[in-house]
Coordinates of C-alpha atoms and ligand atoms in Angstrom, one line a residue:
M1 CA -3.9 17.9 33.1
K2 CA -1.5 15.4 32.0
V3 CA -2.9 13.6 29.2
Y4 CA -1.9 10.3 27.7
L5 CA -3.5 9.0 24.6
E6 CA -2.4 5.5 23.3
T7 CA -3.5 4.3 19.9
Y8 CA -4.9 1.1 18.6
G9 CA -6.0 -0.1 15.3
C10 CA -5.4 0.8 11.6
Q11 CA -3.6 4.6 10.4
M12 CA -7.0 6.5 10.3
N13 CA -7.0 5.9 13.7
E14 CA -3.2 7.3 14.3
Y15 CA -4.1 10.2 12.4
D16 CA -7.4 11.0 14.4
S17 CA -5.1 10.7 17.6
E18 CA -3.0 13.4 15.9
L19 CA -6.7 15.5 15.7
I20 CA -7.5 14.6 19.3
R21 CA -3.8 15.9 20.1
A22 CA -4.4 19.2 18.3
I23 CA -8.1 19.1 19.8
L24 CA -7.2 18.6 23.7
K25 CA -3.8 20.9 23.1
E26 CA -6.2 23.8 21.7
K27 CA -7.9 23.8 25.1
N28 CA -5.1 23.7 27.5
F29 CA -4.3 20.0 28.3
T30 CA -0.9 18.8 28.5
L31 CA -0.5 16.1 26.6
V32 CA 2.4 13.3 27.8
D33 CA 4.6 10.6 26.0
N34 CA 4.4 8.3 28.9
R35 CA 2.4 6.7 30.8
D36 CA 4.0 7.3 34.3
G37 CA 2.5 10.6 35.3
A38 CA -0.8 11.0 33.4
E39 CA -3.9 11.8 35.0
I40 CA -6.0 11.1 31.9
V41 CA -5.4 8.4 30.0
L42 CA -7.7 8.2 26.8
L43 CA -7.5 4.7 24.7
N44 CA -8.1 5.4 20.9
T45 CA -9.7 2.1 19.9
C46 CA -10.3 -0.7 16.7
A47 CA -13.4 -2.8 16.4
I48 CA -12.1 -4.7 13.0
R49 CA -11.8 -8.1 15.4
E50 CA -13.0 -9.5 18.6
N51 CA -9.0 -9.8 19.5
A52 CA -8.7 -6.1 18.9
H53 CA -12.2 -5.7 21.8
Q54 CA -10.1 -8.5 24.2
K55 CA -7.1 -5.9 24.3
I56 CA -8.7 -2.8 25.4
F57 CA -10.8 -5.2 28.0
H58 CA -7.5 -6.1 29.1
R59 CA -5.7 -2.7 29.2
L60 CA -9.1 -1.3 31.2
D61 CA -8.5 -4.1 33.7
E62 CA -5.2 -2.4 34.5
L63 CA -6.2 0.9 34.6
K64 CA -9.0 -0.1 37.1
G65 CA -5.6 -1.0 40.3
Q66 CA -4.5 2.5 38.6
K67 CA -7.4 4.1 39.1
R68 CA -8.1 2.9 42.2
R69 CA -4.9 4.2 43.7
G70 CA -5.6 7.2 42.8
E71 CA -2.9 7.4 40.2
V72 CA -5.1 7.7 37.2
K73 CA -8.3 9.9 37.7
V74 CA -10.0 9.7 34.5
V75 CA -10.1 6.6 31.9
G76 CA -11.9 7.4 28.5
V77 CA -12.2 5.3 25.5
L78 CA -12.4 7.1 22.1
G79 CA -12.7 5.5 18.4
C80 CA -14.2 2.6 16.7
M81 CA -14.7 0.1 19.7
A82 CA -16.4 3.0 22.0
Q83 CA -18.8 3.8 18.7
N84 CA -19.5 -0.4 18.7
L85 CA -20.0 -1.0 22.0
R86 CA -21.4 2.6 23.3
K87 CA -22.9 3.1 27.0
N88 CA -22.6 -0.9 27.5
L89 CA -18.8 0.0 27.5
A90 CA -19.2 1.6 30.6
E91 CA -21.3 -1.2 32.4
H92 CA -19.0 -3.6 31.2
A93 CA -16.1 -1.7 32.6
P94 CA -16.8 1.1 35.3
V95 CA -13.5 2.2 35.1
V96 CA -14.8 3.9 32.1
D97 CA -15.6 7.6 32.8
V98 CA -15.5 8.9 28.7
V99 CA -17.0 7.2 25.7
A100 CA -16.2 9.2 22.2
G101 CA -17.0 7.9 19.0
P102 CA -15.1 8.8 16.0
D103 CA -17.1 12.1 15.1
S104 CA -17.0 13.3 19.2
Y105 CA -13.6 14.4 19.3
K106 CA -14.2 18.3 18.8
R107 CA -16.5 18.1 22.1
L108 CA -13.8 16.0 23.9
P109 CA -12.3 18.5 25.7
I110 CA -16.0 19.2 27.3
M111 CA -16.4 15.7 27.9
L112 CA -13.6 16.0 30.3
G113 CA -14.4 19.0 31.8
S114 CA -17.7 17.5 33.3
V115 CA -16.1 14.5 34.5
L116 CA -13.5 16.4 36.5
E117 CA -15.5 19.1 37.3
K118 CA -18.9 17.6 37.8
N119 CA -17.9 14.0 38.7
E120 CA -20.3 12.9 35.5
K121 CA -19.7 9.9 33.4
S122 CA -19.3 11.7 29.6
F123 CA -20.9 9.3 26.7
D124 CA -21.1 10.7 22.8
F125 CA -21.4 8.6 20.0
R126 CA -23.6 10.9 17.5
L127 CA -22.3 10.2 13.9
S128 CA -22.1 13.0 11.8
E129 CA -22.6 13.4 7.4
F130 CA -20.5 16.1 7.6
E131 CA -17.5 16.1 10.0
T132 CA -14.3 15.8 8.3
Y133 CA -12.1 17.7 10.7
S134 CA -10.7 19.7 8.3
D135 CA -10.7 22.9 10.1
I136 CA -8.2 21.3 12.6
A137 CA -4.6 20.8 12.1
P138 CA -3.6 17.4 13.1
R139 CA -0.4 17.6 16.2
R140 CA 2.0 14.9 14.2
L141 CA 5.0 13.4 15.7
P142 CA 8.8 14.3 14.0
G143 CA 9.3 11.8 11.4
V144 CA 9.5 10.6 7.7
N145 CA 5.6 9.7 7.1
A146 CA 2.8 11.6 7.7
W147 CA -1.2 10.7 6.6
I148 CA -4.1 12.5 6.0
A149 CA -7.4 11.1 5.8
I150 CA -9.1 12.4 2.8
M151 CA -12.5 10.9 3.2
R152 CA -14.0 9.2 6.3
G153 CA -16.5 6.5 6.9
C154 CA -17.9 3.4 4.6
D155 CA -20.8 2.8 2.7
N156 CA -20.0 -0.2 1.0
F157 CA -21.4 -2.4 3.7
C158 CA -19.2 -5.3 3.4
T159 CA -21.2 -8.1 5.3
F160 CA -18.7 -8.8 7.9
C161 CA -17.2 -5.5 8.1
V162 CA -17.9 -3.4 11.3
V163 CA -16.3 -0.3 9.9
P164 CA -20.0 1.5 8.2
Y165 CA -21.5 1.1 11.8
T166 CA -18.7 2.5 13.7
R167 CA -17.6 5.1 10.9
G168 CA -20.5 6.2 9.4
R169 CA -21.7 7.5 6.1
E170 CA -18.7 7.9 3.5
R171 CA -17.8 11.6 3.3
S172 CA -15.0 13.3 1.8
R173 CA -12.7 16.4 2.5
A174 CA -12.7 19.4 -0.3
P175 CA -9.2 19.0 -2.4
E176 CA -7.8 22.6 -1.8
S177 CA -7.5 21.8 2.5
I178 CA -6.1 18.3 1.7
I179 CA -3.4 19.9 -0.8
A180 CA -2.5 22.9 1.5
E181 CA -2.2 20.5 4.3
A182 CA 0.0 18.1 2.2
S183 CA 2.3 21.7 1.5
R184 CA 2.5 21.8 4.9
I185 CA 3.8 18.4 6.0
R186 CA 6.2 18.5 3.2
A187 CA 7.6 22.1 4.7
E188 CA 7.1 20.3 8.3
G189 CA 10.3 18.0 6.4
F190 CA 7.8 14.9 6.1
Q191 CA 9.0 12.8 2.7
Q192 CA 6.3 10.4 2.7
L193 CA 2.5 11.0 2.6
T194 CA -0.6 8.1 2.5
L195 CA -3.5 9.2 1.8
L196 CA -6.0 7.4 3.9
G197 CA -9.8 6.8 3.4
Q198 CA -11.5 3.3 4.2
N199 CA -12.4 3.4 0.5
V200 CA -10.5 6.2 -1.6
N201 CA -12.3 5.3 -4.7
S202 CA -15.3 6.6 -3.4
Y203 CA -14.0 10.2 -3.0
R204 CA -15.5 12.6 -4.8
H205 CA -16.0 16.2 -4.5
G206 CA -18.7 17.6 -7.0
D207 CA -17.1 15.8 -10.8
Y208 CA -13.4 15.7 -9.1
D209 CA -12.4 12.0 -7.8
F210 CA -9.3 10.5 -6.9
A211 CA -7.7 10.1 -9.3
D212 CA -7.8 13.8 -9.4
L213 CA -7.0 14.5 -6.6
M214 CA -3.7 11.6 -6.5
R215 CA -2.5 14.1 -10.2
D216 CA -2.7 17.5 -7.9
V217 CA -1.1 16.0 -4.9
A218 CA 1.5 14.7 -6.7
Q219 CA 2.1 18.0 -9.3
Q220 CA 1.4 20.8 -7.1
T221 CA 3.6 19.4 -3.9
D222 CA 6.9 18.5 -4.4
M223 CA 6.5 15.6 -1.5
P224 CA 8.9 12.7 -2.8
R225 CA 6.8 9.7 -2.0
I226 CA 3.1 9.6 -2.4
R227 CA 1.0 6.8 -1.2
F228 CA -2.6 5.5 -0.8
T229 CA -4.5 2.9 1.2
S230 CA -7.4 1.4 0.6
P231 CA -8.8 1.1 -2.9
H232 CA -11.8 -1.3 -3.3
P233 CA -11.4 -4.1 -6.2
K234 CA -15.4 -3.3 -7.1
D235 CA -14.8 0.1 -8.9
F236 CA -10.7 0.6 -8.7
P237 CA -10.3 3.9 -11.3
R238 CA -8.2 2.8 -14.4
K239 CA -7.3 6.3 -14.8
L240 CA -5.6 6.2 -11.3
L241 CA -3.4 3.5 -12.9
H242 CA -2.2 6.3 -15.7
V243 CA -1.7 9.0 -13.2
I244 CA 0.6 6.9 -10.5
A245 CA 2.4 5.4 -13.9
E246 CA 3.3 9.1 -15.2
H247 CA 4.2 10.5 -11.7
P248 CA 7.0 9.5 -10.3
N249 CA 6.6 10.6 -6.7
L250 CA 3.4 8.8 -6.8
C251 CA 4.3 5.3 -5.6
N252 CA 4.4 2.2 -7.6
Q253 CA 2.8 0.0 -5.1
I254 CA -1.0 -1.0 -4.5
H255 CA -3.0 -2.3 -1.5
L256 CA -5.9 -4.2 -3.1
P257 CA -8.1 -6.7 -0.7
L258 CA -9.1 -9.5 -2.5
Q259 CA -10.7 -11.8 1.0
A260 CA -11.9 -14.8 -0.8
G261 CA -11.0 -16.2 -4.4
S262 CA -14.6 -17.9 -4.7
D263 CA -17.6 -16.7 -6.1
T264 CA -20.2 -17.5 -3.6
V265 CA -18.0 -16.3 -0.8
L266 CA -17.2 -12.8 -2.6
E267 CA -21.1 -12.9 -3.0
R268 CA -21.7 -13.8 0.1
M269 CA -19.8 -10.6 1.7
N270 CA -21.2 -8.4 -0.7
R271 CA -17.5 -7.3 -2.4
T272 CA -19.8 -7.2 -5.9
Y273 CA -16.6 -8.2 -7.7
T274 CA -15.9 -12.0 -9.3
L275 CA -12.5 -13.3 -9.3
Q276 CA -12.1 -13.0 -12.8
E277 CA -13.0 -9.1 -12.3
F278 CA -10.4 -9.2 -9.7
Y279 CA -7.7 -11.4 -11.9
D280 CA -8.1 -8.4 -15.1
L281 CA -7.9 -5.6 -12.9
V282 CA -4.4 -7.0 -11.4
D283 CA -3.7 -7.7 -15.4
E284 CA -4.2 -4.4 -15.9
I285 CA -2.2 -2.8 -12.9
R286 CA 0.6 -5.1 -14.1
E287 CA 0.5 -3.6 -17.6
T288 CA 0.4 -0.5 -16.7
I289 CA 2.9 -0.4 -14.0
P290 CA 4.7 -3.2 -14.7
D291 CA 7.3 -2.6 -11.4
V292 CA 4.2 -2.6 -8.9
G293 CA 3.9 -3.7 -5.3
L294 CA 1.0 -5.5 -4.3
T295 CA -0.6 -6.7 -1.5
T296 CA -4.0 -8.0 -0.2
D297 CA -6.3 -8.9 2.7
I298 CA -7.5 -12.4 3.2
I299 CA -10.2 -13.2 5.5
C300 CA -10.5 -17.5 6.3
G301 CA -13.4 -19.1 7.5
F302 CA -16.0 -16.6 6.5
S303 CA -19.8 -18.3 7.6
G304 CA -20.4 -20.9 4.9
E305 CA -17.0 -20.6 3.6
T306 CA -16.3 -24.3 2.5
D307 CA -13.0 -26.7 1.5
A308 CA -13.5 -26.4 -1.9
D309 CA -14.1 -22.5 -1.4
F310 CA -11.0 -22.2 0.4
E311 CA -8.9 -23.6 -1.8
K312 CA -10.0 -21.1 -4.7
T313 CA -8.8 -18.7 -2.0
Y314 CA -5.7 -20.9 -2.2
Q315 CA -5.6 -21.2 -5.9
A316 CA -6.2 -17.0 -6.0
V317 CA -3.5 -15.9 -4.0
E318 CA -1.0 -18.5 -6.0
R319 CA -2.2 -16.9 -9.0
V320 CA -2.0 -13.4 -8.3
G321 CA 1.5 -13.7 -6.9
F322 CA 0.7 -11.1 -4.3
D323 CA 4.4 -9.4 -2.5
S324 CA 3.0 -9.7 0.8
A325 CA -0.6 -10.4 2.5
F326 CA -2.5 -9.8 5.9
I327 CA -4.8 -13.1 6.3
F328 CA -7.5 -12.9 9.2
K329 CA -9.5 -15.3 10.9
Y330 CA -13.4 -14.2 10.2
S331 CA -13.8 -12.5 13.6
E332 CA -18.2 -12.1 13.5
R333 CA -18.9 -8.8 14.7
Q334 CA -22.4 -7.6 16.3
N335 CA -24.8 -5.8 14.5
T336 CA -23.1 -6.6 11.0
I337 CA -25.2 -8.2 8.1
A338 CA -23.1 -10.9 8.3
Y339 CA -24.1 -11.5 12.0
R340 CA -27.5 -10.8 11.7
K341 CA -28.3 -13.3 8.0
F342 CA -25.5 -15.8 8.1
E343 CA -23.8 -18.1 11.0
D344 CA -20.6 -18.1 11.9
D345 CA -20.4 -21.9 11.0
V346 CA -16.7 -22.4 10.7
P347 CA -15.3 -24.8 13.1
E348 CA -12.0 -22.8 14.9
E349 CA -9.5 -24.9 14.4
V350 CA -10.7 -25.0 10.6
K351 CA -10.2 -21.0 10.3
T352 CA -7.0 -22.0 12.4
E353 CA -5.4 -24.7 9.6
R354 CA -6.8 -22.2 6.6
V355 CA -4.9 -19.5 8.1
M356 CA -2.0 -21.5 8.6
R357 CA -2.0 -23.4 5.2
L358 CA -2.1 -19.8 3.4
N359 CA 0.0 -17.9 5.6
E360 CA 3.0 -20.9 4.7
L361 CA 1.9 -20.3 1.1
Q362 CA 2.2 -16.5 0.9
R363 CA 6.0 -16.9 2.7
N364 CA 6.7 -18.7 0.2
I365 CA 5.6 -16.2 -2.6
S366 CA 6.8 -13.5 -0.7
L367 CA 10.2 -15.4 -0.6
E368 CA 10.1 -16.2 -4.3
R369 CA 9.3 -12.6 -5.3
N370 CA 11.7 -11.4 -3.1
R371 CA 14.4 -13.6 -4.2
A372 CA 13.6 -12.5 -8.1
E373 CA 15.2 -8.4 -6.5
I374 CA 18.5 -10.0 -6.0
G375 CA 20.7 -7.9 -8.5
R376 CA 18.5 -5.1 -8.8
E377 CA 18.7 -1.5 -7.5
H378 CA 16.3 0.7 -5.6
T379 CA 16.1 4.0 -4.3
V380 CA 15.4 3.5 -0.9
L381 CA 13.6 6.3 1.6
V382 CA 15.1 5.8 5.1
E383 CA 13.2 5.0 8.1
S384 CA 14.9 4.2 11.0
P385 CA 17.4 1.7 12.6
S386 CA 17.2 -2.0 11.7
K387 CA 15.2 -3.7 14.9
K388 CA 17.3 -6.5 14.7
N389 CA 20.3 -5.3 14.4
P390 CA 20.5 -1.3 15.0
D391 CA 24.4 -0.6 13.6
Q392 CA 22.2 -0.9 10.3
W393 CA 19.3 1.5 8.5
L394 CA 16.1 -0.3 7.3
G395 CA 14.5 1.8 4.3
R396 CA 12.0 1.0 1.9
T397 CA 11.3 0.7 -2.0
D398 CA 8.8 2.6 -4.1
Q399 CA 7.3 -0.7 -4.0
N400 CA 7.6 -0.5 -0.3
K401 CA 9.6 -3.6 0.5
G402 CA 11.8 -3.3 3.5
V403 CA 15.6 -3.0 3.1
V404 CA 17.9 -3.5 5.4
F405 CA 21.6 -2.3 5.1
S406 CA 24.6 -0.8 6.2
A407 CA 26.0 3.0 5.5
Q408 CA 27.4 5.7 7.7
H409 CA 26.3 9.2 7.4
L410 CA 22.8 8.6 6.7
K411 CA 19.6 9.6 8.9
P412 CA 15.7 8.8 8.6
G413 CA 14.6 10.7 5.9
D414 CA 17.5 10.5 3.5
F415 CA 17.0 8.6 0.2
A416 CA 19.8 6.4 -0.7
R417 CA 20.7 4.0 -3.6
V418 CA 21.2 0.1 -3.1
K419 CA 21.3 -3.0 -4.3
I420 CA 19.9 -5.7 -3.3
I421 CA 22.4 -8.7 -2.5
D422 CA 19.9 -11.1 -0.4
A423 CA 16.6 -11.4 0.1
G424 CA 14.8 -13.2 3.3
T425 CA 10.5 -13.3 3.5
N426 CA 9.9 -10.1 4.7
T427 CA 12.8 -8.2 4.0
L428 CA 15.6 -7.8 1.7
M429 CA 19.1 -6.9 2.2
G430 CA 21.2 -4.4 0.4
E431 CA 24.3 -2.5 0.0
L432 CA 25.0 1.0 -0.3
L433 CA 25.8 1.7 -3.8
Q434 CA 29.2 3.9 -4.2
D435 CA 31.0 5.5 -7.0
D436 CA 33.5 7.9 -7.1
H437 CA 31.9 11.3 -7.6
N438 CA 28.9 10.7 -4.3
P439 CA 31.1 8.4 -2.2
F440 CA 27.6 7.5 -0.5
Q441 CA 25.5 7.8 -3.4
I442 CA 22.8 10.2 -1.3
V443 CA 19.9 10.9 -4.2
D444 CA 20.4 14.6 -4.3
A445 CA 17.3 15.4 -6.3
V446 CA 15.4 15.0 -2.8
P447 CA 16.4 17.7 -0.5
A448 CA 17.5 16.7 2.9
V449 CA 15.5 17.3 5.9
S450 CA 16.4 19.1 9.0
G451 CA 15.0 17.9 11.9
S452 CA 13.4 14.6 10.8
T453 CA 14.2 12.2 14.0
L454 CA 12.1 9.5 14.4
Ligands
LIG1 N1 -11.7 -0.3 4.1 C1 -10.7 -1.5 3.8 C2 -10.7 -2.4 4.7 C3 -10.4 -2.1 6.1 S1 -10.2 -3.4 8.0 C4 -10.7 -2.4 2.8 O1 -11.8 -3.0 2.3 O2 -10.0 -2.2 2.2 C5 -8.6 -4.4 7.0 C6 -9.0 -5.8 6.7 O3 -9.8 -6.6 8.2 C7 -10.0 -5.9 5.7 O4 -9.6 -5.9 4.2 C8 -10.6 -7.2 6.4 O5 -9.7 -8.5 5.1 C9 -10.5 -7.9 7.5 N2 -11.4 -7.6 8.3 C10 -12.4 -6.8 8.2 N3 -13.4 -7.2 8.9 C11 -13.3 -8.6 9.5 C12 -13.8 -9.4 10.2 N4 -14.7 -9.3 10.9 N5 -12.8 -10.7 10.7 C13 -11.9 -11.2 10.2 N6 -11.3 -9.8 9.5 C14 -12.0 -8.7 9.0
LIG2 FE1 -15.4 -2.6 5.6 FE2 -16.0 -3.2 3.2 FE3 -16.1 -0.6 4.0 FE4 -13.4 -2.0 4.1 S1 -15.2 -1.1 1.9 S2 -14.4 -0.7 5.3 S3 -14.2 -4.1 4.0 S4 -17.4 -2.3 4.6
LIG3 FE1 -9.9 1.3 11.5 FE2 -10.4 -0.7 13.4 FE3 -11.8 1.5 13.1 S1 -9.2 -1.3 11.5 S2 -11.4 1.6 11.2 S3 -9.4 2.0 14.0 S4 -12.4 -0.8 13.5

């Protein structure tokens, strides 16, 4: 049976799809990378905001037609939305045969079997306190970037957030298995590794913590670039800043979600830090890692957010000067603490206006910070041809800024030295640095990769 797997949502879901591919492959399912001709269609879904749900319902509508025409035999919904809606999902969308939450993937071959053989729908959303999938070797698509989930679940219960309900309790994977997987990834030719967790600060294995893990991955694998996401500002380990500063292969980049700039809103969100504590952390980060790239997430229009509260967020974004920010409209999620305790009382048009104002501010800040890069030199990791101009390359700096530049004789996975010559809001424009000895200045401290095509 041919299976087509579509992935929505965050990097954690990308990683889970690699696990699902491995689990199905082991049981002799054939995975195809084209929708056409697939008899089994699986959607690995997200539930973080209502539009994530809407996207899937829309997709399920399309699949209804395909199933009626006999083109598709089995439709499965996996991941966070599956866990969030459970059986209701199949009631709302009878096209769905299989519903499996993030801790149920090992049972997926049996579940698909029961649909195929007995024509019975199959549901499984038992969350586990132990499942880390550390015994499964993910099936990665070839490329430059690889991910490893070092922990699963979240115990923070930010009041707006559905993740603690869709992914269950926090659990960490043993360091030895993470380091072994990182070494394997490197041997396969990947140049960049991102360690993933909903809150990486909570990573723990006895006394061994996240900073220990970053140090050991940096020292024990020769992975040229290592990133992580996301840390929580409330308990960001200071030790980690020094570990990052001391290891050139730990990238100088931190994604630090602020969410809001008003202390009353932060408290209602259960973020458990104040704006001043966030500022102090940012100052310390910039002192320890002076050229750090800093990005954030912001929610506009959370329950009870007044104009004055929003102004505080606006001022905070202005003061910190993030390199970029993901700015979201608050979307009420069923089952969350905010759903039960607060009213979603900020009108839609106010949310929209706040998001637009903040986006405009952030665009100006990003542009200003990017323009400050003009004249500087960076080592970039070549990712892919540029989308706008396929004759040029898109590479990334250590700080994770995209640089578009022209060069022949390069391929994805190569490192190159570039000088920044111009800057826009989202990307930098670069020029390949040349010298007499090494006309293309490909950084050769890092071995070239064979077979790394995108
Ligand atoms: N664990 C990550 C967050 C993952 S969700 C972390 O804590 O950093 C990514 C972002 O989605 C969050 O940082 C938040 O800004 C946003 N988000 C989460 N729930 C939301 C909701 N109900 N409405 C709007 N945005 C939300
Ligand atoms: Fe959600 Fe908060 Fe956990 Fe992030 S830390 S996943 S925002 S509950
Ligand atoms: Fe990720 Fe969406 Fe789940 S952001 S953790 S896939 S709700």
